mmCIF file with all atom_site columns, C-alpha atoms in Angstrom:
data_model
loop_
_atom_site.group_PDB
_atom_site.id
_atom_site.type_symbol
_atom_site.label_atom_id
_atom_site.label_alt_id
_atom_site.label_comp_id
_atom_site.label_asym_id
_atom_site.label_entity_id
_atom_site.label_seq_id
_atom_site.pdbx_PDB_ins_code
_atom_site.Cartn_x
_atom_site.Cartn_y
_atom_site.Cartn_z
_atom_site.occupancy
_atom_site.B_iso_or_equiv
_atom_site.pdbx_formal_charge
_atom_site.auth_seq_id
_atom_site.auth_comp_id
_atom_site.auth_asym_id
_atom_site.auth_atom_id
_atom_site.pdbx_PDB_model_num
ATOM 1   C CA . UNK A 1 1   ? 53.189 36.467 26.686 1.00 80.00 ? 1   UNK A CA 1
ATOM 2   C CA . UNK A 1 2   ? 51.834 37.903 22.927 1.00 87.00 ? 2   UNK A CA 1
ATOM 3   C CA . UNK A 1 3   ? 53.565 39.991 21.264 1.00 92.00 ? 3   UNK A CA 1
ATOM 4   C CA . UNK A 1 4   ? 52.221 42.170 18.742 1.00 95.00 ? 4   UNK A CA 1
ATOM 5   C CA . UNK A 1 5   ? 53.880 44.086 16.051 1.00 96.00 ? 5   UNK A CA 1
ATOM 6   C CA . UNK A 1 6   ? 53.105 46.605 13.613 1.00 97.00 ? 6   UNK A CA 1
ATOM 7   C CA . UNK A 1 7   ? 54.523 47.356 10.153 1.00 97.00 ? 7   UNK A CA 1
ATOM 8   C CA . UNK A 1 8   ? 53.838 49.144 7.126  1.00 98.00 ? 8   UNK A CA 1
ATOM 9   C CA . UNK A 1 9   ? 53.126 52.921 7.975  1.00 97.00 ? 9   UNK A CA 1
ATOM 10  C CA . UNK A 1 10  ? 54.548 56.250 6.319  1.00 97.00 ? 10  UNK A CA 1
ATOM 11  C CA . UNK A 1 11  ? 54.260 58.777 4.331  1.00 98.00 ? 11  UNK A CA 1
ATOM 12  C CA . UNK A 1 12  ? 52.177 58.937 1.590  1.00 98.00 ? 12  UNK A CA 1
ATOM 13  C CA . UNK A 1 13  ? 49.925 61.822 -0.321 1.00 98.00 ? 13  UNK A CA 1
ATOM 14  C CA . UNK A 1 14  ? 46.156 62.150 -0.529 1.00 98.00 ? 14  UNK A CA 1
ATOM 15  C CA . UNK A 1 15  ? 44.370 59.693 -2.502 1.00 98.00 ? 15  UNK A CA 1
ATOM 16  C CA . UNK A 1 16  ? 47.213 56.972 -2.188 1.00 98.00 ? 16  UNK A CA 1
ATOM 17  C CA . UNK A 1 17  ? 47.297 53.823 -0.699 1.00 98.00 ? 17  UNK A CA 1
ATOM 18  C CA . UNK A 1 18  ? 49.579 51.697 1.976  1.00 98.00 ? 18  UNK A CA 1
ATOM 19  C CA . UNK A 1 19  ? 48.659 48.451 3.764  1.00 98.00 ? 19  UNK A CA 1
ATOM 20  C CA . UNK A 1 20  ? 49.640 47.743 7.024  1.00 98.00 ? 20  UNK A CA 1
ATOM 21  C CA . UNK A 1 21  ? 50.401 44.249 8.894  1.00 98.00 ? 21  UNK A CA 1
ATOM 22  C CA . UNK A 1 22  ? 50.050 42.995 12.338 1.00 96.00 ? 22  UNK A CA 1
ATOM 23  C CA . UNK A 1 23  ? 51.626 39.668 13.335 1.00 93.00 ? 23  UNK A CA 1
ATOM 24  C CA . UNK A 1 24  ? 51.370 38.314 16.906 1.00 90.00 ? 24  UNK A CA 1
ATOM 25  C CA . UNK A 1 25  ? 53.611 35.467 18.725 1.00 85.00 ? 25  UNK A CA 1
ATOM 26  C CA . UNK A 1 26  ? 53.684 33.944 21.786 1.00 78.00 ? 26  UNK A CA 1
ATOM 27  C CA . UNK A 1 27  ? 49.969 31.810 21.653 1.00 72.00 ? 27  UNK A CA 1
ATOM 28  C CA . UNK A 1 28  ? 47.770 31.012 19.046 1.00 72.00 ? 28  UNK A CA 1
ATOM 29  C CA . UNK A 1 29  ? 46.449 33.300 17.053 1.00 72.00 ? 29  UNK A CA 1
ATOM 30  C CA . UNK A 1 30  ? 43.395 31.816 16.115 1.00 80.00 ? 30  UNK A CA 1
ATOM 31  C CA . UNK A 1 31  ? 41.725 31.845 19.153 1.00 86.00 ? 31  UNK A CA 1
ATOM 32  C CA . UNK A 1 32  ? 42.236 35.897 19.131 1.00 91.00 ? 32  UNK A CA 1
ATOM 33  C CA . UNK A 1 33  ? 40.110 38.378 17.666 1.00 94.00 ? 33  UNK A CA 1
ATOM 34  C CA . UNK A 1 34  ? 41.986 41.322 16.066 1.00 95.00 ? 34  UNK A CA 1
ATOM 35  C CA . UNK A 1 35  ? 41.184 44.857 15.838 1.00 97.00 ? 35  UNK A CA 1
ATOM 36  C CA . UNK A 1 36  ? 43.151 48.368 14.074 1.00 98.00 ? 36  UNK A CA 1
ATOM 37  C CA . UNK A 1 37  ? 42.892 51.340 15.871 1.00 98.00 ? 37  UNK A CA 1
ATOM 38  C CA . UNK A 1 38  ? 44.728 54.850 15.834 1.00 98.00 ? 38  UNK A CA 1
ATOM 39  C CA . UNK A 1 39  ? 45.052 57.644 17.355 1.00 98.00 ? 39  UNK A CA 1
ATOM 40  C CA . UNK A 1 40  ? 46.019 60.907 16.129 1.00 96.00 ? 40  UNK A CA 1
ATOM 41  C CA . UNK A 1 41  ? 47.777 63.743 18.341 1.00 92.00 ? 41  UNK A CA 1
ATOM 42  C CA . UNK A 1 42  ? 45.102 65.793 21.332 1.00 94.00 ? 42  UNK A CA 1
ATOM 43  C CA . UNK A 1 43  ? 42.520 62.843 19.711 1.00 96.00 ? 43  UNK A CA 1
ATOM 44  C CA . UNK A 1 44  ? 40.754 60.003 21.861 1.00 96.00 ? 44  UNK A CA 1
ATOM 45  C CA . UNK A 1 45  ? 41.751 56.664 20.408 1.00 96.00 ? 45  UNK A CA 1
ATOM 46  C CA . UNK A 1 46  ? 38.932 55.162 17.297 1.00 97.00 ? 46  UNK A CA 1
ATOM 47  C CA . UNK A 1 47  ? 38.684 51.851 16.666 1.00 98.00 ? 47  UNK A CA 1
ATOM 48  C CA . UNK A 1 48  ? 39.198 51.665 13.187 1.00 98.00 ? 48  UNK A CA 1
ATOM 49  C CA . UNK A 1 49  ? 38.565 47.915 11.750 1.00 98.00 ? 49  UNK A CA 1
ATOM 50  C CA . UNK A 1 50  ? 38.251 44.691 13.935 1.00 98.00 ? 50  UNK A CA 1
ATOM 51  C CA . UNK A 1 51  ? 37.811 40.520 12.367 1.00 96.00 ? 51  UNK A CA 1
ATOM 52  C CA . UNK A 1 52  ? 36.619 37.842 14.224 1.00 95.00 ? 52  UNK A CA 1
ATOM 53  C CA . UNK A 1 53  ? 39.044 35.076 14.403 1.00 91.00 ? 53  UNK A CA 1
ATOM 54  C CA . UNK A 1 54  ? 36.745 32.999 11.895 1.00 92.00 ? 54  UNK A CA 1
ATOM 55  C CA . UNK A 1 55  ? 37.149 36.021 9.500  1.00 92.00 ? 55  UNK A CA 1
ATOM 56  C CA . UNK A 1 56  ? 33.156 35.502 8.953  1.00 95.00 ? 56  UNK A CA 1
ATOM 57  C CA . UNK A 1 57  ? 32.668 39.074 10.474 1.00 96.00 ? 57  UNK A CA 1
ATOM 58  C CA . UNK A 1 58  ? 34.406 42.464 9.813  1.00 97.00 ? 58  UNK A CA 1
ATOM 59  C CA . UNK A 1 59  ? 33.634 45.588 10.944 1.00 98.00 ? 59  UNK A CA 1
ATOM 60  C CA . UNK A 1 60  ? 34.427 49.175 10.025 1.00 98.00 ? 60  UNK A CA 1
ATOM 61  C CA . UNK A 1 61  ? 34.428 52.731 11.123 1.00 98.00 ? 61  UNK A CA 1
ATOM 62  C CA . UNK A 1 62  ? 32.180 54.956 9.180  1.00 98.00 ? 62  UNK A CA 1
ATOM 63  C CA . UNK A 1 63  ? 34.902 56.970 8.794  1.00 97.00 ? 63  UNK A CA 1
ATOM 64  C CA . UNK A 1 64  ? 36.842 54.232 6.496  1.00 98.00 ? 64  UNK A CA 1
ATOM 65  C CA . UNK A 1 65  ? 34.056 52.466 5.053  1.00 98.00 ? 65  UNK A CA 1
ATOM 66  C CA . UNK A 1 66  ? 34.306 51.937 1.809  1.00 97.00 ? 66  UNK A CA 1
ATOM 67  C CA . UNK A 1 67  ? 38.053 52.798 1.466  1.00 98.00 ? 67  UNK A CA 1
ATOM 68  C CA . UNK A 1 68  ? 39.929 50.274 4.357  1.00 98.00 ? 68  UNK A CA 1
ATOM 69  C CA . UNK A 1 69  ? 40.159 46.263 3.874  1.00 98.00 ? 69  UNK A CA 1
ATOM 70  C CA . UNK A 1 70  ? 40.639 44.324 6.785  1.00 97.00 ? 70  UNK A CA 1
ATOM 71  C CA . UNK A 1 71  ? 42.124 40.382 6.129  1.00 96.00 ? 71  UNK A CA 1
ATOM 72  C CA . UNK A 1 72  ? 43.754 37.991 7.933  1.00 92.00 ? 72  UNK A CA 1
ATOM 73  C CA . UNK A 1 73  ? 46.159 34.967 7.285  1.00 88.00 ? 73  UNK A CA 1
ATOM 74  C CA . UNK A 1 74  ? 46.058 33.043 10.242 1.00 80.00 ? 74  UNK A CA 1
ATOM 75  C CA . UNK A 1 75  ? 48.422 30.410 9.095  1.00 80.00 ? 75  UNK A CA 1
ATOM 76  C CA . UNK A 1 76  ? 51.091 33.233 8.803  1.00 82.00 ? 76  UNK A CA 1
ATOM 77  C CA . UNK A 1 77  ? 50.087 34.752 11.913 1.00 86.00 ? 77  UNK A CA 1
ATOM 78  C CA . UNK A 1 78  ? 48.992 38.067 10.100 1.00 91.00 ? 78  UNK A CA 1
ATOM 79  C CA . UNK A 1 79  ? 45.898 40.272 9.364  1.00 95.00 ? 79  UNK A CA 1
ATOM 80  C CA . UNK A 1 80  ? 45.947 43.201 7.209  1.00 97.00 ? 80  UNK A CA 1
ATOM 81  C CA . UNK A 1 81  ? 44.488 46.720 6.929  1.00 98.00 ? 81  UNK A CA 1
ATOM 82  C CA . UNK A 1 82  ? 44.672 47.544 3.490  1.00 98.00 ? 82  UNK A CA 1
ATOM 83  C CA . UNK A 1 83  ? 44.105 51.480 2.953  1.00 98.00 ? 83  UNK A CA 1
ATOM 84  C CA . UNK A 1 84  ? 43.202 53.401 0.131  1.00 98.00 ? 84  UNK A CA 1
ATOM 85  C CA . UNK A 1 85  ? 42.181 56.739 -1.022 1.00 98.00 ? 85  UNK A CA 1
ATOM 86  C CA . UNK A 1 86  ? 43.968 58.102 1.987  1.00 98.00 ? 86  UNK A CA 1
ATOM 87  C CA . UNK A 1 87  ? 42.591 61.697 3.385  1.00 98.00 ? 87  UNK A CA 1
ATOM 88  C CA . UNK A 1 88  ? 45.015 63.914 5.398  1.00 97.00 ? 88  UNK A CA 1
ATOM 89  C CA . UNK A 1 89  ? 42.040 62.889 8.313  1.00 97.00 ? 89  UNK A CA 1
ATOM 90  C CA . UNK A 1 90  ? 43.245 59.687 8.385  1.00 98.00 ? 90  UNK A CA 1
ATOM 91  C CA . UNK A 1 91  ? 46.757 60.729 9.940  1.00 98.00 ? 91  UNK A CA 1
ATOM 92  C CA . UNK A 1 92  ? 47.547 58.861 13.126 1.00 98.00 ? 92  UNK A CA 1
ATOM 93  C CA . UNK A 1 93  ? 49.259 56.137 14.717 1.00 98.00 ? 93  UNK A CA 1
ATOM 94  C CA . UNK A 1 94  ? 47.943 53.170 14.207 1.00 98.00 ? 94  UNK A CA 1
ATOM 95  C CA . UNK A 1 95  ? 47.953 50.160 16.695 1.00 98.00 ? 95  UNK A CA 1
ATOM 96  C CA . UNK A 1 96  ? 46.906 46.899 16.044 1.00 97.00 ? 96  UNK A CA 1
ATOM 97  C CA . UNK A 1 97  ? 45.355 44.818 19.264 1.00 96.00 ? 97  UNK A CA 1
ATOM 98  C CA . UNK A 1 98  ? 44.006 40.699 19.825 1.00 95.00 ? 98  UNK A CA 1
ATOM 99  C CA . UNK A 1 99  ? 41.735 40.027 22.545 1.00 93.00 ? 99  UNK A CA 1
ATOM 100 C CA . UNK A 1 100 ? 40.743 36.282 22.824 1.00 92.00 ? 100 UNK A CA 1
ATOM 101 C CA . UNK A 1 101 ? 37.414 35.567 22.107 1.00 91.00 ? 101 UNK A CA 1
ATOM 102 C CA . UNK A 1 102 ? 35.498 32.179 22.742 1.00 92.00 ? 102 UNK A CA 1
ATOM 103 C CA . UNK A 1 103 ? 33.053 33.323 20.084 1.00 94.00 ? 103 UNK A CA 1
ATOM 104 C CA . UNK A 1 104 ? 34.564 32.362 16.769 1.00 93.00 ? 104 UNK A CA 1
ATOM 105 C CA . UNK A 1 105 ? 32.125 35.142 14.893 1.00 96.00 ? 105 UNK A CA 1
ATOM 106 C CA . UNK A 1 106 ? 32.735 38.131 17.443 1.00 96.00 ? 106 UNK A CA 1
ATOM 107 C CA . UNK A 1 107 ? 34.856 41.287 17.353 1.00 96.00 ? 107 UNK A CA 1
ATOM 108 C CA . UNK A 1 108 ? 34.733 45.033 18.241 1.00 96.00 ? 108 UNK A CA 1
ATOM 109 C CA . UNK A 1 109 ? 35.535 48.121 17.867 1.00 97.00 ? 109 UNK A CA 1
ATOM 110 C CA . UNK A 1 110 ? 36.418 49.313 20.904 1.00 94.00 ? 110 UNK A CA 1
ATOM 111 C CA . UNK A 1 111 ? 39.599 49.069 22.885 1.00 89.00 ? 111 UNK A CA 1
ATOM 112 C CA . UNK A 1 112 ? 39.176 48.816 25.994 1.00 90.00 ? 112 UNK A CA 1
ATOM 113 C CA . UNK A 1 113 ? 38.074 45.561 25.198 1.00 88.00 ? 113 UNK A CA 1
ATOM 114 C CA . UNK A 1 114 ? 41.314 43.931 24.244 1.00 94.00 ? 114 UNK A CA 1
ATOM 115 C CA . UNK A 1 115 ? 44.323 42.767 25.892 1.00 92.00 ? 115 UNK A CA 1
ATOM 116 C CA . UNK A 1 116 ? 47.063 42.791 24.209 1.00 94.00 ? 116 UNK A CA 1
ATOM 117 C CA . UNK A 1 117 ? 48.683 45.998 21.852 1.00 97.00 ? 117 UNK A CA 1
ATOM 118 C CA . UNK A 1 118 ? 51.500 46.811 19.435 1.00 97.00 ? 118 UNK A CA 1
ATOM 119 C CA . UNK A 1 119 ? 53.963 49.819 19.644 1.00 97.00 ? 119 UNK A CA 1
ATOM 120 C CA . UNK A 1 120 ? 51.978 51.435 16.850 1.00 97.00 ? 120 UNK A CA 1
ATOM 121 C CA . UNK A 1 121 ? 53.052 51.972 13.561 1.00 98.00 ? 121 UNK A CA 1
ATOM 122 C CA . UNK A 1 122 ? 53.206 55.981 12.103 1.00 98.00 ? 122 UNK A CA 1
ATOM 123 C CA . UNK A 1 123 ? 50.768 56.769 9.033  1.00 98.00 ? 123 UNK A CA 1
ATOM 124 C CA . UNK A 1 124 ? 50.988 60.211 7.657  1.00 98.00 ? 124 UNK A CA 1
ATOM 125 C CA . UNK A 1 125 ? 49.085 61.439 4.880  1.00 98.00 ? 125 UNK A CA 1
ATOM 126 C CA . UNK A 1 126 ? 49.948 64.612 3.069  1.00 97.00 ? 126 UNK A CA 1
ATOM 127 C CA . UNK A 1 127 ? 47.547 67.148 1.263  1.00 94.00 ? 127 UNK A CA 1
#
C-alpha cells in the first residue's frame, strides 16, 4: 500500500512564493512517476506539473510555466513543487499523485492516469 502525503500549503499574498513536498512510502519510489495537481472549489481538477521517475522530463501547465519548479529527491523519497510569483488564480488544493511507470522518461498531466493520491494540501493566495 503507498502512501502519499502532502505538506507545505497556506496562506500567502500575491507575488510570493511557497514550495510544497510530496513524500510517498510503502514501495519504491523510483519506479513511480509523480505528478501535482489541484483543484480549486466548482473547478474540474488541472494537472499542474508531473516528472518522470528519471527526472529527464518535466512538464508544466501553461498556466504555471515559467513561475512553478518541479524536483525530486528520490533518495529522500520526495519531489517538490516550488511556486513563485503566486496569482490569487492559483488558489486550490493541491494533491500530489505517483503512478508507476515502466518508462523511465514518461509522465503526464492528467489524473486519471495515476493510482495513487494524497489528502491534498490547502494553498491560498491573497490579492
Amino acid at each position: 500500500q503507498v502512501q502519499v502525503v502532502e505538506s507545505g500549503g497556506g496562506l500567502v499574498q500575491a507575488g510570493g512564493s511557497l514550495r510544497l513536498s510530496c513524500t510517498a512510502s510503502g514501495s519504491s519510489f523510483g519506479r513511480y512517476a509523480m505528478g501535482w495537481f489541484r483543484q480549486a472549489p466548482g473547478k474540474e481538477r488541472e494537472g499542474v506539473s508531473c516528472i518522470s521517475r528519471s527526472g529527464r522530463t518535466t512538464l508544466y501547465a501553461d498556466s504555471v510555466k515559467g513561475r512553478f519548479t518541479m524536483s525530486a529527491d528520490n533518495g529522500e523519497n520526495m519531489v517538490y513543487l516550488q511556486m513563485n510569483i503566486l496569482k490569487p488564480e492559483d488558489t486550490a488544493m493541491y494533491y500530489c499523485a505517483l503512478i508507476y511507470s515502466s518508462n523511465a522518461n514518461w509522465c503526464s498531466l492528467f489524473g486519471k492516469e495515476y493510482h495513487y493520491w494524497g489528502q491534498g494540501t490547502q494553498v491560498t493566495v491573497s490579492s
